Short mmCIF file of C-alpha atoms in Angstrom, two decimals:
data_model
loop_
_atom_site.label_atom_id
_atom_site.label_comp_id
_atom_site.label_asym_id
_atom_site.label_seq_id
_atom_site.Cartn_x
_atom_site.Cartn_y
_atom_site.Cartn_z
CA MET A 1 27.24 -5.34 1.47
CA SER A 2 23.25 -4.50 1.55
CA GLY A 3 21.69 -2.25 3.50
CA GLY A 4 23.13 -0.60 6.30
CA SER A 5 26.35 -2.62 7.26
CA ALA A 6 25.75 -1.69 11.23
CA ARG A 7 25.75 -4.50 13.88
CA SER A 8 22.65 -4.86 14.74
CA LEU A 9 21.49 -3.19 18.32
CA GLY A 10 19.85 -6.30 21.35
CA LYS A 11 18.41 -6.36 24.32
CA GLY A 12 19.81 -3.68 27.14
CA SER A 13 20.98 -1.80 24.10
CA ALA A 14 20.95 2.22 24.64
CA PRO A 15 17.60 3.89 22.19
CA PRO A 16 18.82 5.78 19.77
CA GLY A 17 19.08 9.76 19.68
CA PRO A 18 16.18 11.42 17.68
CA VAL A 19 16.96 11.34 14.16
CA PRO A 20 18.91 14.00 12.47
CA GLU A 21 16.89 17.26 10.30
CA GLY A 22 17.26 16.10 6.49
CA LEU A 23 17.29 12.38 6.96
CA ILE A 24 15.14 10.08 7.93
CA ARG A 25 15.67 6.82 9.93
CA VAL A 26 14.92 2.96 8.82
CA TYR A 27 15.03 0.38 11.87
CA SER A 28 15.74 -2.23 9.91
CA MET A 29 17.45 -6.35 9.45
CA ARG A 30 19.73 -6.81 6.74
CA PHE A 31 18.36 -10.07 5.11
CA CYS A 32 15.04 -8.79 6.27
CA PRO A 33 12.36 -9.05 3.01
CA PHE A 34 10.24 -7.23 4.73
CA ALA A 35 12.67 -4.90 4.95
CA LYS A 36 14.35 -4.37 1.85
CA ARG A 37 11.43 -3.49 0.68
CA THR A 38 12.11 -0.19 2.53
CA LEU A 39 15.45 0.26 1.55
CA LEU A 40 14.26 -0.56 -2.41
CA VAL A 41 12.44 2.26 -2.27
CA LEU A 42 14.92 4.75 -0.66
CA LYS A 43 17.28 4.10 -3.09
CA ALA A 44 14.86 4.08 -5.83
CA LYS A 45 14.53 7.58 -5.20
CA GLY A 46 17.43 8.67 -3.60
CA ILE A 47 15.88 9.84 -0.63
CA GLY A 48 18.67 10.39 2.53
CA HIS A 49 18.72 7.64 5.16
CA GLU A 50 20.18 6.42 8.21
CA VAL A 51 19.79 2.54 8.54
CA ILE A 52 19.69 1.22 12.59
CA ASN A 53 20.01 -2.88 12.13
CA ILE A 54 17.51 -5.11 15.09
CA ASN A 55 18.56 -7.81 16.21
CA LEU A 56 15.38 -9.95 15.81
CA LYS A 57 16.46 -12.80 17.76
CA ASN A 58 16.60 -10.50 21.00
CA LYS A 59 15.18 -7.23 20.41
CA PRO A 60 15.96 -4.08 22.29
CA GLU A 61 13.58 -3.06 24.85
CA TRP A 62 12.58 0.59 23.68
CA PHE A 63 11.96 -1.24 20.36
CA PHE A 64 8.58 -1.78 21.42
CA LYS A 65 7.94 1.81 22.04
CA LYS A 66 8.77 1.80 18.18
CA ASN A 67 6.21 -0.75 17.04
CA PRO A 68 4.06 -2.33 19.02
CA PHE A 69 4.15 -4.49 17.00
CA GLY A 70 8.14 -5.23 17.60
CA LEU A 71 8.67 -6.03 13.96
CA VAL A 72 11.16 -4.63 10.95
CA PRO A 73 11.43 -2.67 8.73
CA VAL A 74 9.93 1.31 11.11
CA LEU A 75 10.52 4.76 9.67
CA GLU A 76 11.13 7.63 11.60
CA ASN A 77 11.95 11.23 10.52
CA SER A 78 13.41 14.16 12.42
CA GLN A 79 10.29 14.79 13.73
CA GLY A 80 9.51 12.04 15.92
CA GLN A 81 6.67 10.49 13.59
CA VAL A 82 6.52 6.72 13.27
CA ILE A 83 5.34 4.53 9.85
CA TYR A 84 5.42 0.50 10.77
CA GLU A 85 4.05 -2.04 7.90
CA SER A 86 6.18 -2.07 5.06
CA ALA A 87 4.06 -2.01 2.24
CA ILE A 88 2.88 1.05 4.26
CA THR A 89 6.28 2.62 4.45
CA CYS A 90 6.74 2.76 0.89
CA GLU A 91 4.09 4.20 -0.36
CA TYR A 92 4.72 6.83 2.36
CA LEU A 93 7.85 7.30 1.19
CA ASP A 94 6.89 7.38 -2.30
CA GLU A 95 4.00 10.63 -1.24
CA ALA A 96 6.66 12.22 0.96
CA TYR A 97 9.43 12.93 -0.92
CA PRO A 98 10.00 13.96 -4.12
CA GLY A 99 11.96 12.52 -7.09
CA LYS A 100 10.72 9.62 -9.25
CA LYS A 101 7.00 8.75 -8.87
CA LEU A 102 6.79 4.53 -8.11
CA LEU A 103 3.00 4.71 -7.00
CA PRO A 104 1.25 5.56 -10.81
CA ASP A 105 -1.50 8.61 -9.92
CA ASP A 106 -3.78 7.47 -12.49
CA PRO A 107 -6.35 5.65 -9.49
CA TYR A 108 -7.06 2.63 -11.36
CA GLU A 109 -3.29 1.75 -12.17
CA LYS A 110 -3.00 2.44 -8.34
CA ALA A 111 -5.88 -0.14 -7.34
CA CYS A 112 -4.32 -2.68 -9.72
CA GLN A 113 -0.87 -2.75 -7.84
CA LYS A 114 -2.61 -2.93 -4.92
CA MET A 115 -4.71 -6.00 -6.38
CA VAL A 116 -1.60 -7.51 -7.76
CA PHE A 117 -0.35 -7.26 -4.30
CA GLU A 118 -2.70 -9.30 -2.91
CA LEU A 119 -2.55 -11.63 -5.28
CA PHE A 120 1.09 -11.93 -4.12
CA SER A 121 0.28 -13.03 -0.59
CA LYS A 122 0.77 -15.83 -0.05
CA VAL A 123 3.78 -16.19 -1.22
CA PRO A 124 5.91 -14.57 1.50
CA PRO A 125 4.61 -17.38 3.67
CA LEU A 126 4.14 -20.04 1.70
CA LEU A 127 8.95 -19.65 0.27
CA LEU A 128 9.87 -19.38 4.73
CA SER A 129 7.17 -22.46 5.24
CA PHE A 130 9.59 -24.09 2.53
CA LEU A 131 13.05 -22.63 3.95
CA ARG A 132 11.77 -24.16 7.01
CA ARG A 133 10.53 -27.75 5.69
CA GLN A 134 14.16 -28.83 3.42
CA ASN A 135 15.65 -31.74 4.44
CA LYS A 136 13.43 -32.63 6.21
CA GLU A 137 9.86 -33.04 6.10
CA ASP A 138 8.68 -33.76 1.49
CA CYS A 139 7.39 -29.91 0.85
CA SER A 140 6.23 -31.44 -2.88
CA GLY A 141 3.08 -29.87 -1.39
CA VAL A 142 4.52 -26.64 -0.49
CA LYS A 143 6.79 -26.96 -4.07
CA GLU A 144 2.88 -27.45 -5.93
CA GLU A 145 1.26 -24.04 -3.92
CA LEU A 146 4.83 -21.49 -5.08
CA HIS A 147 4.06 -23.24 -8.33
CA LYS A 148 0.23 -22.49 -8.27
CA GLU A 149 1.08 -18.79 -6.38
CA PHE A 150 4.27 -17.99 -9.62
CA SER A 151 1.42 -19.01 -12.38
CA LYS A 152 -1.27 -16.08 -10.77
CA LEU A 153 1.33 -13.82 -11.26
CA GLU A 154 2.28 -14.32 -14.54
CA GLU A 155 -1.43 -14.77 -16.06
CA VAL A 156 -0.90 -11.32 -15.01
CA LEU A 157 1.91 -10.53 -16.77
CA THR A 158 1.28 -12.06 -19.67
CA ASN A 159 -2.13 -10.28 -20.36
CA LYS A 160 -0.77 -7.12 -19.53
CA LYS A 161 2.14 -8.10 -22.36
CA THR A 162 4.31 -5.76 -20.25
CA THR A 163 7.58 -6.79 -18.63
CA PHE A 164 7.60 -5.11 -15.88
CA PHE A 165 3.92 -5.08 -13.26
CA GLY A 166 2.70 -2.11 -13.60
CA GLY A 167 3.72 -1.45 -17.11
CA SER A 168 6.99 -1.06 -19.13
CA SER A 169 9.15 1.07 -16.90
CA LEU A 170 10.04 -0.31 -13.19
CA SER A 171 7.38 0.99 -10.64
CA MET A 172 6.38 0.34 -6.84
CA ILE A 173 4.72 -3.49 -7.77
CA ASP A 174 8.06 -4.09 -8.26
CA TYR A 175 9.89 -3.71 -5.82
CA LEU A 176 7.30 -4.67 -2.83
CA ILE A 177 7.48 -8.41 -4.20
CA TRP A 178 11.32 -8.48 -5.62
CA PRO A 179 12.79 -9.58 -1.95
CA TRP A 180 11.52 -13.08 -2.49
CA PHE A 181 12.39 -13.48 -5.85
CA GLU A 182 15.81 -12.18 -4.64
CA TRP A 183 15.97 -15.85 -2.50
CA LEU A 184 15.52 -18.05 -5.32
CA ILE A 185 18.35 -16.50 -6.91
CA THR A 186 20.63 -16.58 -4.01
CA LEU A 187 19.33 -20.06 -3.44
CA GLU A 188 19.83 -20.67 -6.48
CA LEU A 189 15.88 -22.39 -6.75
CA ASN A 190 15.39 -20.89 -9.88
CA GLU A 191 13.46 -23.60 -11.91
CA TYR A 192 10.31 -22.60 -9.74
CA VAL A 193 9.90 -20.59 -12.36
CA ASP A 194 11.47 -22.27 -15.02
CA HIS A 195 7.10 -22.78 -15.99
CA THR A 196 6.49 -19.13 -15.92
CA PRO A 197 8.28 -17.34 -18.65
CA ASN A 198 7.49 -13.95 -18.21
CA LEU A 199 7.66 -14.06 -14.59
CA LYS A 200 11.40 -15.10 -15.33
CA LEU A 201 12.02 -12.41 -17.84
CA TRP A 202 10.86 -9.66 -14.72
CA MET A 203 12.98 -11.24 -12.67
CA GLU A 204 16.26 -10.84 -15.37
CA ALA A 205 14.96 -7.20 -15.95
CA MET A 206 14.73 -7.08 -12.16
CA MET A 207 18.30 -7.95 -11.73
CA LYS A 208 19.36 -4.74 -13.96
CA ASP A 209 17.90 -2.31 -12.42
CA PRO A 210 20.29 0.14 -10.34
CA ALA A 211 18.33 -0.03 -6.79
CA VAL A 212 18.09 -3.75 -7.03
CA SER A 213 21.82 -5.18 -8.01
CA SER A 214 23.81 -2.16 -5.70
CA LEU A 215 20.93 -4.04 -2.46
CA PHE A 216 21.29 -7.34 -4.24
CA ILE A 217 22.53 -10.04 -0.73
CA ASP A 218 25.70 -11.49 -0.70
CA PRO A 219 24.82 -15.36 -1.73
CA LYS A 220 27.45 -16.65 1.23
CA ALA A 221 25.77 -14.49 3.99
CA PHE A 222 22.34 -14.74 3.27
CA ARG A 223 22.38 -18.84 3.31
CA GLY A 224 25.65 -18.46 6.35
CA PHE A 225 22.34 -16.21 7.54
CA LEU A 226 19.85 -18.77 6.90
CA ASP A 227 20.89 -21.82 8.59
CA LEU A 228 21.47 -19.72 12.13
CA TYR A 229 18.63 -17.76 11.95
CA LEU A 230 16.61 -20.95 11.74
CA GLN A 231 18.38 -22.88 14.97
CA ASN A 232 16.56 -19.37 16.79
CA ASN A 233 20.74 -18.28 17.19
CA LEU A 234 21.17 -14.89 18.69
CA GLU A 235 24.05 -13.67 16.30
CA ALA A 236 22.51 -14.80 13.09
CA CYS A 237 21.39 -10.94 12.06
CA ASP A 238 24.83 -10.06 12.03
CA TYR A 239 26.24 -12.85 9.80
CA GLY A 240 29.19 -12.00 8.34
CA LEU A 241 29.82 -8.73 9.39
CA MET B 1 -35.15 2.06 1.95
CA THR B 2 -31.58 3.03 0.39
CA ASP B 3 -30.27 2.08 -2.96
CA ASP B 4 -29.44 -1.61 -2.91
CA ALA B 5 -33.33 -2.43 -1.69
CA THR B 6 -32.47 -4.42 -5.10
CA ARG B 7 -33.78 -8.50 -5.19
CA THR B 8 -30.46 -10.62 -6.02
CA LEU B 9 -29.33 -11.79 -8.99
CA GLY B 10 -28.05 -15.72 -8.87
CA LYS B 11 -27.23 -18.95 -11.17
CA GLY B 12 -28.89 -18.93 -14.15
CA SER B 13 -29.45 -14.99 -13.91
CA ALA B 14 -28.77 -12.61 -17.54
CA PRO B 15 -25.46 -10.77 -16.80
CA PRO B 16 -26.00 -7.06 -16.83
CA GLY B 17 -24.69 -5.25 -19.64
CA PRO B 18 -22.40 -2.57 -19.73
CA VAL B 19 -22.32 0.04 -16.98
CA PRO B 20 -23.62 3.57 -17.77
CA GLU B 21 -21.89 6.42 -18.47
CA GLY B 22 -21.43 9.12 -15.20
CA LEU B 23 -22.16 5.69 -12.98
CA ILE B 24 -20.42 3.47 -11.06
CA ARG B 25 -21.72 0.05 -10.33
CA LEU B 26 -21.46 -2.10 -7.31
CA TYR B 27 -22.01 -5.48 -6.71
CA SER B 28 -22.85 -6.14 -3.57
CA MET B 29 -25.21 -7.74 -0.94
CA ARG B 30 -27.10 -6.10 1.35
CA PHE B 31 -25.53 -7.73 4.60
CA CYS B 32 -22.10 -7.88 3.46
CA PRO B 33 -20.51 -6.02 6.34
CA TYR B 34 -16.80 -5.59 3.36
CA ALA B 35 -19.06 -4.44 0.72
CA HIS B 36 -21.13 -2.12 3.64
CA ARG B 37 -18.04 0.14 3.74
CA THR B 38 -17.27 0.84 -0.43
CA ARG B 39 -21.16 1.95 -0.24
CA LEU B 40 -20.73 4.09 3.25
CA VAL B 41 -17.89 5.58 0.85
CA LEU B 42 -20.50 6.20 -1.81
CA GLN B 43 -22.93 7.56 -0.12
CA ALA B 44 -20.65 9.99 1.73
CA LYS B 45 -18.26 11.38 -1.01
CA GLY B 46 -22.18 11.63 -3.20
CA ILE B 47 -21.18 9.57 -5.80
CA ARG B 48 -24.53 8.59 -8.55
CA HIS B 49 -23.66 5.12 -8.38
CA GLU B 50 -26.39 1.26 -8.99
CA VAL B 51 -26.14 -1.53 -6.59
CA ILE B 52 -26.70 -4.81 -8.48
CA ASN B 53 -26.73 -7.15 -5.66
CA ILE B 54 -25.38 -11.24 -5.96
CA ASN B 55 -26.61 -14.26 -3.94
CA LEU B 56 -23.45 -15.32 -2.39
CA ARG B 57 -24.89 -18.98 -2.34
CA ASN B 58 -26.35 -19.39 -5.52
CA LYS B 59 -23.72 -17.13 -7.37
CA PRO B 60 -24.42 -16.44 -10.84
CA GLU B 61 -22.42 -17.48 -13.46
CA TRP B 62 -21.54 -14.80 -15.03
CA TYR B 63 -20.29 -13.43 -11.84
CA PHE B 64 -16.61 -14.92 -12.08
CA THR B 65 -15.33 -12.74 -15.09
CA LYS B 66 -16.20 -9.51 -12.76
CA HIS B 67 -13.76 -12.31 -9.43
CA PRO B 68 -12.11 -14.80 -10.34
CA PHE B 69 -13.53 -16.32 -6.97
CA GLY B 70 -16.91 -14.27 -7.34
CA HIS B 71 -16.37 -12.08 -4.20
CA ILE B 72 -18.35 -8.99 -3.16
CA PRO B 73 -18.14 -6.23 -3.10
CA VAL B 74 -16.43 -5.19 -6.24
CA LEU B 75 -17.07 -2.23 -8.85
CA GLU B 76 -17.09 -2.00 -12.48
CA ASN B 77 -16.73 1.54 -13.95
CA SER B 78 -18.31 2.50 -17.23
CA LYS B 79 -14.83 2.06 -19.14
CA GLY B 80 -15.51 -2.26 -17.90
CA GLN B 81 -12.81 -1.95 -15.19
CA LEU B 82 -12.67 -3.87 -12.46
CA ILE B 83 -11.79 -2.69 -8.83
CA TYR B 84 -12.30 -5.65 -5.76
CA GLU B 85 -10.99 -6.47 -2.43
CA SER B 86 -13.00 -3.35 -0.03
CA VAL B 87 -10.44 -2.09 1.25
CA ILE B 88 -8.63 -0.95 -2.21
CA ALA B 89 -12.39 -0.08 -3.28
CA CYS B 90 -12.97 2.73 -1.10
CA GLU B 91 -9.66 4.28 -1.87
CA TYR B 92 -10.13 3.75 -5.33
CA LEU B 93 -13.28 5.91 -5.11
CA ASP B 94 -11.65 9.03 -2.41
CA ASP B 95 -8.99 8.40 -5.25
CA ALA B 96 -11.55 8.78 -9.09
CA TYR B 97 -14.22 11.50 -7.61
CA PRO B 98 -13.66 14.37 -6.25
CA GLY B 99 -15.84 16.61 -3.54
CA ARG B 100 -14.52 15.52 -0.16
CA LYS B 101 -11.39 13.22 0.52
CA LEU B 102 -12.03 10.98 2.98
CA TYR B 103 -8.65 9.97 3.62
CA PRO B 104 -6.40 13.04 5.03
CA TYR B 105 -4.52 14.44 2.48
CA ASP B 106 -1.29 15.05 4.99
CA CYS B 107 1.05 12.08 4.15
CA TYR B 108 2.27 10.75 7.68
CA GLU B 109 -1.85 11.28 8.88
CA ARG B 110 -2.70 8.40 6.33
CA ALA B 111 0.07 6.48 6.99
CA ARG B 112 -1.87 6.86 10.10
CA GLN B 113 -5.43 6.03 9.55
CA LYS B 114 -3.22 2.75 7.24
CA MET B 115 -1.68 1.83 11.22
CA LEU B 116 -4.98 1.70 12.50
CA LEU B 117 -5.95 -0.79 9.83
CA GLU B 118 -3.80 -3.36 10.96
CA LEU B 119 -4.93 -2.83 14.75
CA PHE B 120 -8.12 -3.81 13.54
CA TYR B 121 -7.63 -7.36 11.38
CA LYS B 122 -8.70 -9.17 14.22
CA VAL B 123 -12.28 -8.30 14.77
CA PRO B 124 -13.77 -9.49 11.22
CA HIS B 125 -12.66 -13.01 11.94
CA LEU B 126 -13.78 -12.53 15.87
CA THR B 127 -17.27 -11.30 15.46
CA LYS B 128 -18.40 -13.81 12.60
CA GLU B 129 -16.93 -16.45 14.83
CA CYS B 130 -18.79 -15.48 17.83
CA LEU B 131 -22.15 -15.12 15.34
CA VAL B 132 -21.18 -18.79 13.77
CA THR B 133 -20.82 -20.35 17.34
CA LEU B 134 -24.30 -18.73 19.54
CA ARG B 135 -25.56 -19.46 16.22
CA CYS B 136 -24.79 -23.25 17.08
CA GLY B 137 -26.24 -22.68 20.46
CA ARG B 138 -22.39 -23.09 22.02
CA GLY B 139 -20.67 -20.60 23.82
CA CYS B 140 -18.46 -18.37 23.03
CA ALA B 141 -16.57 -17.02 26.07
CA ASP B 142 -12.91 -17.35 24.55
CA LEU B 143 -13.50 -15.61 21.37
CA LYS B 144 -15.84 -12.59 23.03
CA LEU B 145 -12.51 -12.47 25.38
CA ALA B 146 -10.02 -12.46 22.26
CA LEU B 147 -12.50 -9.67 21.27
CA ARG B 148 -12.80 -7.78 24.30
CA GLN B 149 -8.73 -7.46 24.01
CA GLU B 150 -8.72 -6.29 20.24
CA PHE B 151 -11.48 -3.53 21.69
CA CYS B 152 -9.04 -2.55 24.01
CA ASN B 153 -6.52 -2.04 22.06
CA LEU B 154 -8.90 0.55 19.86
CA GLU B 155 -9.86 2.55 23.18
CA GLU B 156 -6.24 3.05 23.72
CA ILE B 157 -5.54 4.62 20.64
CA LEU B 158 -8.88 6.73 20.94
CA GLY B 159 -7.87 7.21 24.31
CA TYR B 160 -4.09 8.61 23.20
CA GLN B 161 -5.42 10.59 20.14
CA ASN B 162 -7.47 12.37 22.45
CA THR B 163 -9.71 12.36 19.97
CA ILE B 164 -13.91 11.93 19.15
CA PHE B 165 -13.11 9.53 15.90
CA PHE B 166 -10.32 7.80 14.29
CA GLY B 167 -8.38 10.14 12.11
CA GLY B 168 -9.24 13.01 14.64
CA ASP B 169 -11.93 15.44 15.39
CA CYS B 170 -13.67 14.68 11.89
CA ILE B 171 -15.05 11.49 11.04
CA SER B 172 -13.55 10.25 8.20
CA MET B 173 -12.31 7.09 5.94
CA ILE B 174 -10.74 4.68 9.33
CA ASP B 175 -14.15 5.30 10.96
CA TYR B 176 -16.40 4.45 7.86
CA LEU B 177 -13.40 0.86 7.53
CA PHE B 178 -14.04 0.10 11.20
CA TRP B 179 -17.78 0.88 11.62
CA PRO B 180 -19.62 -2.45 9.10
CA TRP B 181 -18.61 -4.52 11.36
CA PHE B 182 -19.85 -2.14 14.93
CA GLU B 183 -23.13 -1.31 13.64
CA ARG B 184 -23.20 -5.53 13.61
CA LEU B 185 -22.41 -6.30 17.04
CA ASP B 186 -25.93 -5.75 18.62
CA VAL B 187 -27.48 -8.50 16.07
CA TYR B 188 -25.06 -10.61 16.10
CA GLY B 189 -25.86 -10.77 19.68
CA ILE B 190 -22.25 -9.53 21.08
CA ALA B 191 -23.10 -5.60 22.34
CA ASP B 192 -21.52 -6.32 25.75
CA CYS B 193 -17.91 -6.87 24.42
CA VAL B 194 -18.21 -2.96 24.48
CA ASN B 195 -19.01 -2.67 28.21
CA HIS B 196 -15.24 -1.92 29.08
CA THR B 197 -14.94 1.05 26.46
CA PRO B 198 -16.47 3.92 26.82
CA ALA B 199 -13.91 5.67 24.22
CA LEU B 200 -15.29 3.21 22.16
CA ARG B 201 -18.97 3.15 22.96
CA LEU B 202 -18.87 7.26 22.37
CA TRP B 203 -17.63 6.84 19.01
CA ILE B 204 -19.74 4.05 18.52
CA ALA B 205 -22.72 6.55 19.38
CA ALA B 206 -21.16 9.52 17.90
CA MET B 207 -20.99 7.70 14.32
CA LYS B 208 -24.78 6.71 14.82
CA GLN B 209 -25.46 10.67 14.57
CA ASP B 210 -23.14 10.71 11.03
CA PRO B 211 -25.41 11.50 8.40
CA THR B 212 -23.81 8.67 5.87
CA VAL B 213 -24.05 6.15 8.63
CA CYS B 214 -27.70 6.87 9.73
CA ALA B 215 -28.60 6.57 5.46
CA LEU B 216 -27.03 3.18 5.86
CA LEU B 217 -28.19 2.20 8.81
CA ILE B 218 -29.46 -1.88 8.57
CA ASP B 219 -33.47 -2.32 10.06
CA LYS B 220 -32.54 -4.95 13.16
CA ASN B 221 -35.51 -7.27 12.66
CA ILE B 222 -34.43 -6.70 8.56
CA PHE B 223 -31.16 -8.40 9.96
CA LEU B 224 -32.49 -11.03 12.09
CA GLY B 225 -34.71 -12.00 10.04
CA PHE B 226 -31.43 -12.63 7.46
CA LEU B 227 -29.85 -13.74 9.74
CA ASN B 228 -31.95 -16.62 10.90
CA LEU B 229 -32.71 -17.51 6.81
CA TYR B 230 -28.98 -17.98 6.11
CA PHE B 231 -28.32 -20.17 9.08
CA GLN B 232 -31.40 -22.21 7.96
CA ASN B 233 -29.67 -22.60 4.73
CA ASN B 234 -32.17 -20.81 3.16
CA PRO B 235 -31.12 -19.34 -0.64
CA ASP B 236 -34.07 -16.57 -0.15
CA ALA B 237 -32.37 -15.28 2.79
CA PHE B 238 -30.18 -12.71 0.95
CA ASP B 239 -33.99 -11.41 -0.35
CA TYR B 240 -35.06 -11.08 2.82
CA GLY B 241 -37.03 -7.92 3.56
CA LEU B 242 -37.58 -6.65 -0.14
CA SER B 243 -40.95 -6.20 -0.84
CA CYS B 244 -42.11 -8.12 -3.04
#
C-alpha cells in the first residue's frame, strides 16, 4: 500500500497531537503526486516518519493552521515547525537529515537540477488537464503539448549522456519528476514516451529503485480513486481502504 | 553610476568572448526587476562581475545560445556554465561564493524563506499589469485591490514575526528577492498600495538604508524616461540615461 494506509482525516476530525520526538510527520494523501515527492525522499533517506492522510475533498478546519493554502504535502517536526510546498519539503529533508545526499554539493550541479525542475513545470498541469478531458472532448492538443514537454526532457538526457537527470546515479531531480511518469505507467499511457527513447530508459531505471518500487501505486486503486476524485466524491481519497 | 551602465547589445552585434577568469558575467537589462535581484546579490556579496545588457526588443541572435527563449537574467562563468531563472541564479551565487551568506545557515529558516517567496508570487504580475493598464490610460482599481491584498499577506508575516526584515532582524536573501518590485511602486504610479500596511512601509524605509540597495537605486527620472520610450515602442528605451 502506498504512503500510509490510514483513512484520511476530514472536516470535524480532531486535530492530531504533537509529533513524537525522533519522528517527522507528513500530511499527505495516498494518490497525490506532490506528496509522493516527499514520501520518496523520506524513503530514500530512511527517515523515520508518520503519515497523516488528509481528505482533500473535505479538509479539516485545523489543517489550514498547518498550511494556509490547505494543500499537501506538509511536514511537521517535533519542534512544531511546519514546512510546505513539495519541493521545499524535499530540500529541507535532504539538508536536515544525514545519510545519502540527494542534492549535489556542487553549486552548479545543484543549479542544473533546479533548471531541469523549471523545465518540467508544465507537465503536472498538462497531465491533469489531459486526465480531466479523457473520453470527453478531443485531447489531441494536450497530447501534442505533452509530447513537446517530454521532448525537452529528452534533450536534457541526450545532452548529458547519462541515465538519470542528475548524472549516472539517481538523485533529487529524478524523484521530483517521477510521480507524473508513474501516472503514465499506472494509466497504461506508456506510448507517450515512444518518441523519447532516453526518457523511456530512464523510466525503466527508476522502476528498479527501491524507494520507487516500494511506493508504487496499485493501478486499480489509482483508477478507482481518479474516477471518484474527478466526480468530486468525498470518499475518493480513501478508495481501496 | 552603477557598473551596468553600458549600452545594450542587439541584433547584428558580435557575440561576446569567453568570460575572463576571476569574473562572472551577468546578461541583464538596467530596468528589469528580475535581473535587479541578481545584481543585488552580486553587490551584497562583493562578487567581481561584468554586465552585458541585452536589448530585449531586438535580441542578438547569439543570445539564444545563452538562454533558449532569450530571457534575462543569465549568469555565465569562466567555465562557460550558464545559470538562469533569477531565483536559481541568486542561490547559485550564494552557494558558489564565499563571504557573507545571504540565505540562513539553519535549514528550517532557509525553508521559511523559500515558503515566503511562494507568498510573493502574484506580486510581479500584478505590479506589471497595473503599470501597463495605467500607461494605457485605463483605471486599475481591481488590480490595485488585488495587489493590496497581497501586501496585506506580507504585512501579516511581518506582524507575526515582529521583525523589521522578512528573514529576521538583519537583511537577508528574501528581502533582496522582494525588493525590486517595491522600489518600482513609486515610478509605476502605485505607491499608495502600501498606504494600509505600516510594517511594510517600515521595511521599505529600512531597505532604503541598506548599502547594497542604495548602491543600485535607479534614478526616478531616468526610470520614467525609460518607461516613456518603452511604451512608445522605441528600441532605444533600454539605453535611456546613458551618456553618449
